[in-house]
XYZ file of C-alpha atoms in Angstrom:
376
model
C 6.933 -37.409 25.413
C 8.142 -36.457 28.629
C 6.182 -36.268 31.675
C 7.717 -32.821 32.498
C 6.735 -31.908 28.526
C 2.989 -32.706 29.186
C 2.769 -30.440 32.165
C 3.794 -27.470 30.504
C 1.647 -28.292 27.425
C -1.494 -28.684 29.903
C -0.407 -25.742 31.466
C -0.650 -23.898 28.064
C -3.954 -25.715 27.699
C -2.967 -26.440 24.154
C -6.237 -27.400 21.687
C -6.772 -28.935 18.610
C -9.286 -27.614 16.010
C -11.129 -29.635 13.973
C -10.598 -31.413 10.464
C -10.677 -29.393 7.712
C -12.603 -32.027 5.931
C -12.306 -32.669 2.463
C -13.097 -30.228 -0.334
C -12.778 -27.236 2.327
C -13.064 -23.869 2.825
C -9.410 -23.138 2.917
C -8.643 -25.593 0.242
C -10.754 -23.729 -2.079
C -9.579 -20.670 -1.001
C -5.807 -21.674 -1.556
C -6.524 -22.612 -4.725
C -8.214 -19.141 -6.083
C -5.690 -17.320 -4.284
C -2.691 -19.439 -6.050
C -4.490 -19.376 -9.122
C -4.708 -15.613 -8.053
C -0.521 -15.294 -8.302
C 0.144 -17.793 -10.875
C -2.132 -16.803 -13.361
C -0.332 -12.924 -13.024
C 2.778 -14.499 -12.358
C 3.591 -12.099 -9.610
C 5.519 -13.333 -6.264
C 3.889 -13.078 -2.904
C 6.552 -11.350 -1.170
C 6.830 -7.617 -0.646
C 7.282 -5.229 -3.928
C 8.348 -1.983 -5.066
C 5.216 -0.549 -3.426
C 6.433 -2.574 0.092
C 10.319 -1.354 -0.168
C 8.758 2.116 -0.966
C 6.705 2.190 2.005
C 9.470 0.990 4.340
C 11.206 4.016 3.349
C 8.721 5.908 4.329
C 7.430 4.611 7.483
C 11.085 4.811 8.979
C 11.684 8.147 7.935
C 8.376 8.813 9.995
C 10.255 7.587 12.955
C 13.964 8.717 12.362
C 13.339 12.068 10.772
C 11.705 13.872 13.963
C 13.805 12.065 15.840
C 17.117 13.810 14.566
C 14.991 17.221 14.855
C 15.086 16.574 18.305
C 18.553 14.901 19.449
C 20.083 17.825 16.848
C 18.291 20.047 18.940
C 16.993 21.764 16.218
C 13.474 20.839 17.106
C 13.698 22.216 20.670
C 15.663 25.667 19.615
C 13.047 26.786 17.136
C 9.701 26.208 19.797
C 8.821 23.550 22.298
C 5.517 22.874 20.076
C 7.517 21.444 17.242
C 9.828 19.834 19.513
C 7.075 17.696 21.124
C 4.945 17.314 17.806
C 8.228 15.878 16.991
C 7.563 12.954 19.557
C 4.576 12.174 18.596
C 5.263 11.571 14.671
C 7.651 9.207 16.152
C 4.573 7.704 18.045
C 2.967 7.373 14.569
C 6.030 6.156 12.982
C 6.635 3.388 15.754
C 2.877 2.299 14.774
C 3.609 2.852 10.710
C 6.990 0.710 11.379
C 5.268 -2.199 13.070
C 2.421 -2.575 11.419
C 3.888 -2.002 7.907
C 7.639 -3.478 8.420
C 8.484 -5.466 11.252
C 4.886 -7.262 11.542
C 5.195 -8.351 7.270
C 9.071 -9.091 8.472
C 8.164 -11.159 11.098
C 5.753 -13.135 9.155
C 8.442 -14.059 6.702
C 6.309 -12.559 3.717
C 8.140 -9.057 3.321
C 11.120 -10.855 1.533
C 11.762 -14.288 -0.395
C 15.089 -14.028 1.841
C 14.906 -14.998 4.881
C 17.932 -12.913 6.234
C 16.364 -10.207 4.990
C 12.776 -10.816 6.828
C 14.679 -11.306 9.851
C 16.770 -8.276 9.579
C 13.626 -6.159 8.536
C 12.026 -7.835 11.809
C 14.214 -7.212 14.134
C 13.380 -3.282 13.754
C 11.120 -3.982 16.653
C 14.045 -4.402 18.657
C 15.034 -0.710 18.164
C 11.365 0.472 18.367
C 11.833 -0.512 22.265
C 10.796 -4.510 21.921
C 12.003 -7.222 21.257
C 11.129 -9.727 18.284
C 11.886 -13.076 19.739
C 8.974 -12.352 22.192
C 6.645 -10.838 19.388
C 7.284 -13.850 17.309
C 5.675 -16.001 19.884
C 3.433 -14.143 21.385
C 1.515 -12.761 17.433
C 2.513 -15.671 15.208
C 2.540 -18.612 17.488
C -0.295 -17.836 19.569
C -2.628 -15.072 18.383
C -2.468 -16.589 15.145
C -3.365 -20.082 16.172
C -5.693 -19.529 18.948
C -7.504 -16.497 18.054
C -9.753 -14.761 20.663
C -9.278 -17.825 22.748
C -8.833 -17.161 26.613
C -5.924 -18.281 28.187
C -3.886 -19.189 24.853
C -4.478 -15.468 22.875
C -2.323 -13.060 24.845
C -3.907 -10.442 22.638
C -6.986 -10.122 24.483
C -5.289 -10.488 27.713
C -4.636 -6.943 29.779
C -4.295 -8.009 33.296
C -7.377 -6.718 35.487
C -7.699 -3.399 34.519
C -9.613 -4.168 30.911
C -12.051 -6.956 29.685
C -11.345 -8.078 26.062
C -13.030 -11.582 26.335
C -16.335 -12.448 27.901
C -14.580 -15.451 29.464
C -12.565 -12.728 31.683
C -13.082 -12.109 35.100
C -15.980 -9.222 35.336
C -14.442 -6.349 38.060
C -16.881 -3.349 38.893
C -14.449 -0.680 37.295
C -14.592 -2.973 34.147
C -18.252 -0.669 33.770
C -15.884 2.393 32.933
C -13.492 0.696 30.450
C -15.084 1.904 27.332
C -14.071 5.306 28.625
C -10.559 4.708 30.275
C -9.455 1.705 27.807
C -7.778 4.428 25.313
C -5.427 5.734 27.698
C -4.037 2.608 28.920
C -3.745 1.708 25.152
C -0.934 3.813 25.306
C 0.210 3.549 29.009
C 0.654 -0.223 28.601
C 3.194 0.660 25.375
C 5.246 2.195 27.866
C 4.993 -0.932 30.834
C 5.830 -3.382 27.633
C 8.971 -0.932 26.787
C 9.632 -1.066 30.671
C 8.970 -4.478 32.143
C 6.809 -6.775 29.778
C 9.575 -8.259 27.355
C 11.295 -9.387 30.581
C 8.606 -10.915 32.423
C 7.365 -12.610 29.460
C 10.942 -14.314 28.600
C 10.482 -15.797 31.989
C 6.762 -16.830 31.544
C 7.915 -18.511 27.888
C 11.030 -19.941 29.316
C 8.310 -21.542 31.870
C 6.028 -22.580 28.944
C 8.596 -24.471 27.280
C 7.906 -21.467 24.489
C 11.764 -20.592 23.953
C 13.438 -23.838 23.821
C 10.725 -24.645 20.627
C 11.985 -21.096 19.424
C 15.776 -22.977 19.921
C 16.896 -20.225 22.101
C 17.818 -20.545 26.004
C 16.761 -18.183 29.086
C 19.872 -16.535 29.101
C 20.951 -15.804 25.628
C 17.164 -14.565 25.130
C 17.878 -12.511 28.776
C 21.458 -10.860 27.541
C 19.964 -10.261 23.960
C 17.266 -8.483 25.099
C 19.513 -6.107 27.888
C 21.492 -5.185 25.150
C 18.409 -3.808 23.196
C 16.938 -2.335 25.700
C 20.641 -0.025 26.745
C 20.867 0.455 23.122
C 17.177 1.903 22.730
C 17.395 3.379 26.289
C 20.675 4.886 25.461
C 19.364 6.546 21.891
C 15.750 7.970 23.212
C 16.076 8.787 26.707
C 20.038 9.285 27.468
C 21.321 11.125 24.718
C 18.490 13.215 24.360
C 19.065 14.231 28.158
C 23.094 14.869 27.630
C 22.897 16.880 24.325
C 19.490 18.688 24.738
C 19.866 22.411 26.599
C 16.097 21.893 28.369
C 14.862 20.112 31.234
C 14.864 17.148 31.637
C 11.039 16.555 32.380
C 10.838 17.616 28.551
C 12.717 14.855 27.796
C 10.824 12.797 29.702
C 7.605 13.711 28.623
C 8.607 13.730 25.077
C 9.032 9.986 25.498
C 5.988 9.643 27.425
C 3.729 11.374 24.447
C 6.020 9.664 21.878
C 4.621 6.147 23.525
C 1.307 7.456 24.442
C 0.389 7.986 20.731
C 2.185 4.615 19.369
C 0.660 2.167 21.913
C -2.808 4.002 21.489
C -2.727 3.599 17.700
C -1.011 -0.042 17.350
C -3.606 -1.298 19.861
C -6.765 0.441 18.404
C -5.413 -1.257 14.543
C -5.110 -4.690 16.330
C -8.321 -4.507 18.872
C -10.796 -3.317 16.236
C -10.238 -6.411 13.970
C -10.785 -8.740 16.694
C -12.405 -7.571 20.146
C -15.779 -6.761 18.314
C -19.516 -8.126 18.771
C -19.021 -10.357 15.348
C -16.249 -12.673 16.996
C -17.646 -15.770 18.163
C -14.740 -15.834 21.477
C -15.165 -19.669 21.681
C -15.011 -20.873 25.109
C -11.853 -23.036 25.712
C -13.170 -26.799 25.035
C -12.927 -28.980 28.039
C -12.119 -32.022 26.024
C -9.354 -29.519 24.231
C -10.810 -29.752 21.101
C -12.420 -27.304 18.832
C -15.685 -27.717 17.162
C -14.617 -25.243 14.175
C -11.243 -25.861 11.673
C -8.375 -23.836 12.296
C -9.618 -21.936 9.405
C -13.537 -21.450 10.013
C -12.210 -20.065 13.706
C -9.977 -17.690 12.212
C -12.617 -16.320 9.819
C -15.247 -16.233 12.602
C -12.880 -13.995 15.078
C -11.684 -11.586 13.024
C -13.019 -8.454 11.341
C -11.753 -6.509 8.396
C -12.415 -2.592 8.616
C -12.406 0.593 6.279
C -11.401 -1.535 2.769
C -12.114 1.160 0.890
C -9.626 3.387 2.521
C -6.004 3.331 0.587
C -4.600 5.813 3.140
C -5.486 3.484 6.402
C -4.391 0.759 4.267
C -1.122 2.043 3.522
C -0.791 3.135 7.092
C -1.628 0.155 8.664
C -0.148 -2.383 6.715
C -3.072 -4.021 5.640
C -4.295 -4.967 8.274
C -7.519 -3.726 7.902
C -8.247 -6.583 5.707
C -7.332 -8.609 8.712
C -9.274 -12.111 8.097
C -6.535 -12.121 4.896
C -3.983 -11.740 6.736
C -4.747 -14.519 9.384
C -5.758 -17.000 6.659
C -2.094 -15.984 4.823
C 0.308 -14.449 6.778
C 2.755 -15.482 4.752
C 1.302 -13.384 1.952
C 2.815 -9.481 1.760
C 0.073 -7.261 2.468
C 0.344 -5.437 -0.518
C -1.792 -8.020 -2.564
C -4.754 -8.327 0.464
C -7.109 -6.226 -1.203
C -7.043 -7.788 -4.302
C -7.087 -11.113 -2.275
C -10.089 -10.187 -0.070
C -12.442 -10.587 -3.013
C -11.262 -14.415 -3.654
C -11.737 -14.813 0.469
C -14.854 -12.839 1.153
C -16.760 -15.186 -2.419
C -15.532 -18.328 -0.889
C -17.083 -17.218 2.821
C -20.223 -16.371 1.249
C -20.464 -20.047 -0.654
C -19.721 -21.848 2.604
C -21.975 -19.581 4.532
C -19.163 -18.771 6.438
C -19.116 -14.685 7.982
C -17.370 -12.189 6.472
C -17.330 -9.198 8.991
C -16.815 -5.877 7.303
C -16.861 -2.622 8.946
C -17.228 0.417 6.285
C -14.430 3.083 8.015
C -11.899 2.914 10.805
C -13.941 4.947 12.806
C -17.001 2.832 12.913
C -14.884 0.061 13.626
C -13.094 2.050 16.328
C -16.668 3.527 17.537
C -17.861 -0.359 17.148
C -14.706 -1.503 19.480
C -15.876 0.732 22.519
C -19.154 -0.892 22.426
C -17.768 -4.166 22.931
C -15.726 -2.893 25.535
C -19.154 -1.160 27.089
C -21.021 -4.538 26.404
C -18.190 -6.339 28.353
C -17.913 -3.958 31.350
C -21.445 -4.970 31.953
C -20.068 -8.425 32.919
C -21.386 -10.027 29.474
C -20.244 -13.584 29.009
C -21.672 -14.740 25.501
């Protein structure tokens, strides 16, 4: 290995976790949960009930948005025109939580063209895929809740996810402000964030182990962004007999209501007082299995629900999902009663919130808990 290899890995502060050990947790989970397909002899790709649902999650998103560049949104009243914007905030949400994210994971499709096609849907919701795929799979997967490594709990200085953060007085108010920049950083990811974090991955070393240099991953992205640019913002403002602010702020709502709800689904299974938020090991290595930490970071909410489980792509049963991500999320809920039995016989945590709200209402304590400058 290469000395200019190790600095960018200690730079990362890469970790190792633990052994699994023999006769494991997540060897005896693997083994229900095959037994689980096998004995049904049902695939663990996406189904009927997945192609279905991809239907309609992007009708969610293109439907209103033809009302609108037709024009027939805005010529029958301004309140359907902008309600219009916001079902394509939901749909952006009900896209990447039920398409892209499955897509991305490889576990919407046996095919992998197909995954990758479905995936790179992001790319026309305003993101781009190459990034997402490093930032979700590689490293929020792996390193759950783990500062410096878990980009999911990292949001600058303006919120605390982690108790290893740096405490800031206005950090007191974040339970209350947190929501709106939910959906104001959506809009500075659309903007700015996919570029500054091909740079920071290029700098990691994380592109060239994604076989893909600075500058195709630079003109790829470009192109998305004129494309998506192009279809929300400039032919809306060229065919569209209304001002442009309306424009404008129909964008600005549209992004408002997709970053608030794709955050809230992904902060409420894991920012929560039942993750453990391990402190980064100095000797780099992890006292708990990959497996163990996963379990002990992550919270399922509202299983009971089948309309936030449809909406949200099953990711509500989240500690499924991080244990097999390669699994369609279709077949979590029947798979969350082999995981949660298994937790229970290692004496392992299963964190359950009853309803999205609780888990949402649970979420702004943490945040509260944090402002106060709580460190574990």
């Amino acid at each position: 290995m290469s000395g200019s290899t190790i600095a960018k890995e200690e730079k990362l502060q890469i970790v190792k976790f633990a052994p699994k050990g023999k006769e494991s947790f997540i060897d005896a989970v693997k083994r229900e949960v095959e037994a689980y397909f096998n004995d049904r002899n049902i695939a663990k790709h996406g189904n009927l009930k997945m192609y279905t649902k991809t239907v309609a999650m992007l009708a969610m998103y293109f439907v209103p948005y033809a009302l609108i560049i037709s024009g027939v949104a805005s010529s029958t009243s301004m309140v359907l025109y902008y309600a219009s914007w916001v079902l394509m905030g939901i749909g952006i949400a009900g896209v990447g939580c039920s398409v892209m994210h499955d897509s991305n994971h490889g576990s919407y499709s046996p095919y992998k063209g197909l995954n990758t096609f479905m995936g790179a849907s992001l790319n026309i919701l305003g993101g781009y895929a190459r990034n997402w795929i490093i930032q979700h799979n590689i490293l929020h997967h792996t390193y759950t809740n783990l500062k410096g490594l878990d980009e999911d709990i990292e949001a600058g200085d303006l919120i605390r996810m982690s108790p290893h953060s740096k405490w800031r007085p206005m950090h007191r108010y974040q339970h209350l402000y947190a929501w709106l920049l939910y959906g104001i950083m959506n809009i500075y990811w659309v903007v700015a964030k996919d570029f500054l974090t091909i740079f920071r991955y290029h700098k990691n070393g994380l592109l060239r182990k994604q076989k893909i240099s600075l500058t195709r991953a630079i003109v790829e992205l470009s192109i998305y962004k004129v494309i998506y640019f192009g279809y929300t913002l400039v032919l809306p403002l060229m065919l569209l007999d209304i001002a442009w602010y309306h424009v404008v702020l129909g964008f600005v709502a549209m992004h408002l209501m997709g970053g608030f709800l794709l955050a809230v689904i992904f902060q409420v299974a894991h920012v929560m007082e039942e993750s453990e938020f391990p402190e980064m090991p100095v000797d780099r290595k992890m006292e708990n299995s990959w497996a163990i930490h996963q379990v002990i970071n992550t919270v399922n909410f509202a299983p009971r629900s089948p309309l936030v489980t449809w909406f949200v792509g099953g990711l509500n049963y989240q500690i499924e999902h991080h244990l097999f991500p390669q699994i369609c999320h279709v077949h979590y809920p029947d798979l969350s009663d082999i995981v949660k039995a298994k937790a229970k016989e290692y004496n392992i945590p299963y964190s359950v919130q009853p309803t999205f709200m609780r888990a949402i209402m649970e979420h702004k304590n943490m945040l509260k808990k944090l402002g106060t400058g709580y460190t574990g």
